[in-house]
PDB file of C-alpha atoms in Angstrom:
ATOM      1  CA  MET A   1      11.743  75.535  10.848  1.00  0.00           C
ATOM      2  CA  ALA A   2      10.056  74.458  14.055  1.00  0.00           C
ATOM      3  CA  LYS A   3       9.505  77.023  16.786  1.00  0.00           C
ATOM      4  CA  THR A   4      11.844  76.907  19.749  1.00  0.00           C
ATOM      5  CA  PHE A   5      10.817  77.774  23.254  1.00  0.00           C
ATOM      6  CA  ASP A   6      12.924  78.929  26.190  1.00  0.00           C
ATOM      7  CA  SER A   7      10.483  77.798  28.867  1.00  0.00           C
ATOM      8  CA  VAL A   8       7.379  75.775  29.555  1.00  0.00           C
ATOM      9  CA  ASP A   9       5.503  79.043  29.986  1.00  0.00           C
ATOM     10  CA  THR A  10       6.382  80.283  26.462  1.00  0.00           C
ATOM     11  CA  TYR A  11       5.473  76.831  25.064  1.00  0.00           C
ATOM     12  CA  LEU A  12       2.045  76.911  26.722  1.00  0.00           C
ATOM     13  CA  GLU A  13       1.410  80.545  25.757  1.00  0.00           C
ATOM     14  CA  SER A  14       1.925  79.611  22.077  1.00  0.00           C
ATOM     15  CA  LEU A  15      -0.985  77.078  22.167  1.00  0.00           C
ATOM     16  CA  PRO A  16      -4.634  77.619  21.349  1.00  0.00           C
ATOM     17  CA  ASP A  17      -7.009  77.537  24.334  1.00  0.00           C
ATOM     18  CA  LEU A  18      -7.999  73.838  24.354  1.00  0.00           C
ATOM     19  CA  PRO A  19      -4.579  72.253  24.199  1.00  0.00           C
ATOM     20  CA  ARG A  20      -3.211  74.950  26.508  1.00  0.00           C
ATOM     21  CA  SER A  21      -5.753  74.088  29.225  1.00  0.00           C
ATOM     22  CA  ILE A  22      -5.008  70.336  28.850  1.00  0.00           C
ATOM     23  CA  MET A  23      -1.264  70.917  28.944  1.00  0.00           C
ATOM     24  CA  GLY A  24      -1.633  73.202  31.937  1.00  0.00           C
ATOM     25  CA  ARG A  25      -3.484  70.485  33.818  1.00  0.00           C
ATOM     26  CA  ILE A  26      -0.774  67.941  32.956  1.00  0.00           C
ATOM     27  CA  ARG A  27       1.795  70.412  34.209  1.00  0.00           C
ATOM     28  CA  GLU A  28      -0.093  70.618  37.509  1.00  0.00           C
ATOM     29  CA  LEU A  29      -0.369  66.855  37.875  1.00  0.00           C
ATOM     30  CA  ILE A  30       3.384  66.536  37.359  1.00  0.00           C
ATOM     31  CA  ALA A  31       4.101  69.244  39.971  1.00  0.00           C
ATOM     32  CA  ALA A  32       1.800  67.464  42.468  1.00  0.00           C
ATOM     33  CA  ALA A  33       3.459  64.078  41.883  1.00  0.00           C
ATOM     34  CA  ALA A  34       7.000  65.453  42.098  1.00  0.00           C
ATOM     35  CA  PRO A  35       7.204  68.550  44.240  1.00  0.00           C
ATOM     36  CA  GLY A  36      10.397  70.448  43.500  1.00  0.00           C
ATOM     37  CA  ALA A  37      10.859  68.921  40.074  1.00  0.00           C
ATOM     38  CA  GLN A  38      12.597  71.302  37.570  1.00  0.00           C
ATOM     39  CA  GLU A  39      10.781  72.242  34.397  1.00  0.00           C
ATOM     40  CA  ALA A  40      12.573  72.246  31.030  1.00  0.00           C
ATOM     41  CA  ILE A  41      12.132  72.192  27.318  1.00  0.00           C
ATOM     42  CA  ARG A  42      13.831  69.156  25.828  1.00  0.00           C
ATOM     43  CA  TYR A  43      13.404  67.958  22.249  1.00  0.00           C
ATOM     44  CA  GLY A  44      11.129  70.943  21.751  1.00  0.00           C
ATOM     45  CA  MET A  45       8.654  69.645  24.403  1.00  0.00           C
ATOM     46  CA  PRO A  46       7.899  70.442  28.007  1.00  0.00           C
ATOM     47  CA  THR A  47       9.213  68.058  30.574  1.00  0.00           C
ATOM     48  CA  ALA A  48       9.902  67.994  34.289  1.00  0.00           C
ATOM     49  CA  LEU A  49      13.156  66.696  35.687  1.00  0.00           C
ATOM     50  CA  LEU A  50      13.541  64.688  38.820  1.00  0.00           C
ATOM     51  CA  GLU A  51      17.189  64.706  39.853  1.00  0.00           C
ATOM     52  CA  GLY A  52      18.178  65.448  36.271  1.00  0.00           C
ATOM     53  CA  SER A  53      16.008  62.709  34.654  1.00  0.00           C
ATOM     54  CA  SER A  54      12.815  63.425  32.726  1.00  0.00           C
ATOM     55  CA  ILE A  55       9.675  62.270  34.381  1.00  0.00           C
ATOM     56  CA  VAL A  56       7.631  62.467  31.170  1.00  0.00           C
ATOM     57  CA  TYR A  57       7.595  64.637  28.081  1.00  0.00           C
ATOM     58  CA  TYR A  58       4.276  66.138  27.085  1.00  0.00           C
ATOM     59  CA  ALA A  59       3.396  67.940  23.877  1.00  0.00           C
ATOM     60  CA  ALA A  60       0.416  69.378  21.998  1.00  0.00           C
ATOM     61  CA  TRP A  61      -0.093  68.563  18.387  1.00  0.00           C
ATOM     62  CA  LYS A  62      -2.694  69.534  15.830  1.00  0.00           C
ATOM     63  CA  LYS A  63      -5.115  66.691  16.778  1.00  0.00           C
ATOM     64  CA  HIS A  64      -3.899  65.350  20.124  1.00  0.00           C
ATOM     65  CA  VAL A  65      -1.822  65.822  23.262  1.00  0.00           C
ATOM     66  CA  GLY A  66       0.865  63.137  23.796  1.00  0.00           C
ATOM     67  CA  LEU A  67       2.933  61.816  26.665  1.00  0.00           C
ATOM     68  CA  TYR A  68       6.353  60.288  26.044  1.00  0.00           C
ATOM     69  CA  PRO A  69       7.778  57.845  26.935  1.00  0.00           C
ATOM     70  CA  VAL A  70       5.148  55.923  28.872  1.00  0.00           C
ATOM     71  CA  TYR A  71       6.842  52.696  29.818  1.00  0.00           C
ATOM     72  CA  ARG A  72       4.942  49.427  30.033  1.00  0.00           C
ATOM     73  CA  GLY A  73       3.531  48.566  33.441  1.00  0.00           C
ATOM     74  CA  SER A  74       1.460  45.994  35.175  1.00  0.00           C
ATOM     75  CA  ALA A  75      -1.505  44.388  33.471  1.00  0.00           C
ATOM     76  CA  ASP A  76      -3.891  46.694  35.390  1.00  0.00           C
ATOM     77  CA  PHE A  77      -1.848  49.703  34.289  1.00  0.00           C
ATOM     78  CA  GLU A  78      -1.860  48.604  30.679  1.00  0.00           C
ATOM     79  CA  GLU A  79      -5.596  47.952  30.719  1.00  0.00           C
ATOM     80  CA  LYS A  80      -6.217  51.560  31.891  1.00  0.00           C
ATOM     81  CA  VAL A  81      -3.758  53.054  29.341  1.00  0.00           C
ATOM     82  CA  ALA A  82      -4.736  50.836  26.410  1.00  0.00           C
ATOM     83  CA  PRO A  83      -7.406  53.065  24.841  1.00  0.00           C
ATOM     84  CA  TRP A  84      -4.774  55.821  24.350  1.00  0.00           C
ATOM     85  CA  ARG A  85      -1.674  53.736  23.771  1.00  0.00           C
ATOM     86  CA  ASP A  86      -0.113  54.456  20.395  1.00  0.00           C
ATOM     87  CA  TRP A  87       3.279  53.284  19.310  1.00  0.00           C
ATOM     88  CA  LYS A  88       5.503  51.453  21.756  1.00  0.00           C
ATOM     89  CA  ASP A  89       5.916  54.073  24.560  1.00  0.00           C
ATOM     90  CA  THR A  90       3.530  56.764  23.378  1.00  0.00           C
ATOM     91  CA  VAL A  91       0.116  57.727  24.777  1.00  0.00           C
ATOM     92  CA  ARG A  92      -2.136  60.118  22.783  1.00  0.00           C
ATOM     93  CA  PHE A  93      -5.274  61.889  23.905  1.00  0.00           C
ATOM     94  CA  PRO A  94      -7.271  63.252  20.939  1.00  0.00           C
ATOM     95  CA  LEU A  95      -8.344  66.846  21.172  1.00  0.00           C
ATOM     96  CA  GLY A  96     -12.106  67.341  21.254  1.00  0.00           C
ATOM     97  CA  THR A  97     -12.659  64.197  23.453  1.00  0.00           C
ATOM     98  CA  GLU A  98     -12.784  63.992  27.189  1.00  0.00           C
ATOM     99  CA  VAL A  99      -9.288  63.817  28.574  1.00  0.00           C
ATOM    100  CA  PRO A 100      -8.868  61.135  31.275  1.00  0.00           C
ATOM    101  CA  PHE A 101      -6.830  63.184  33.747  1.00  0.00           C
ATOM    102  CA  ASP A 102      -7.052  60.312  36.270  1.00  0.00           C
ATOM    103  CA  VAL A 103      -5.194  58.115  33.741  1.00  0.00           C
ATOM    104  CA  ILE A 104      -2.603  60.883  33.199  1.00  0.00           C
ATOM    105  CA  GLU A 105      -2.196  61.168  36.985  1.00  0.00           C
ATOM    106  CA  MET A 106      -1.659  57.419  37.175  1.00  0.00           C
ATOM    107  CA  ILE A 107       0.926  57.555  34.401  1.00  0.00           C
ATOM    108  CA  VAL A 108       2.810  60.442  36.017  1.00  0.00           C
ATOM    109  CA  ALA A 109       2.806  58.666  39.381  1.00  0.00           C
ATOM    110  CA  ALA A 110       4.163  55.493  37.785  1.00  0.00           C
ATOM    111  CA  GLN A 111       6.903  57.482  36.045  1.00  0.00           C
ATOM    112  CA  VAL A 112       7.983  59.252  39.280  1.00  0.00           C
ATOM    113  CA  ALA A 113       7.894  55.864  41.159  1.00  0.00           C
ATOM    114  CA  ARG A 114      10.076  54.248  38.446  1.00  0.00           C
ATOM    115  CA  LEU A 115      12.664  57.084  38.648  1.00  0.00           C
ATOM    116  CA  ARG A 116      12.763  56.871  42.412  1.00  0.00           C
ATOM    117  CA  ARG A 117      13.213  53.076  42.324  1.00  0.00           C
ATOM    118  CA  GLU A 118      16.136  53.537  39.917  1.00  0.00           C
ATOM    119  CA  ARG A 119      17.844  55.783  42.401  1.00  0.00           C
ATOM    120  CA  GLU A 120      17.469  53.454  45.405  1.00  0.00           C
ATOM    121  CA  PRO A 121      20.779  52.040  46.642  1.00  0.00           C
ATOM    122  CA  ALA A 122      21.208  48.381  45.682  1.00  0.00           C
TER     123      ALA A 122
END
């Protein structure tokens, strides 16, 4: 049976050092992009909620850290994300390689902007 976590803190505390440091930095990037966002565990993964909607889920696995879902964007966005794009809306960063935090920051900003656009009055 998979472990269950009651908070992002307990999720992060359960991780080995390397993925914990990467996940902690992702957490910081989300907090900077969406001040006041609420943290939660959904589907067994950390996420941050902006007005009740998930900005992005992030999880540590045996060989990588992943972000979900990462929706398709502009050609420039896709070019920057392409080296880590896996599956349709998944981005994976292998452990043991340099993590492109600037790309993660761009992804998070795009997710926040998308959510805010969706909430704009028509």
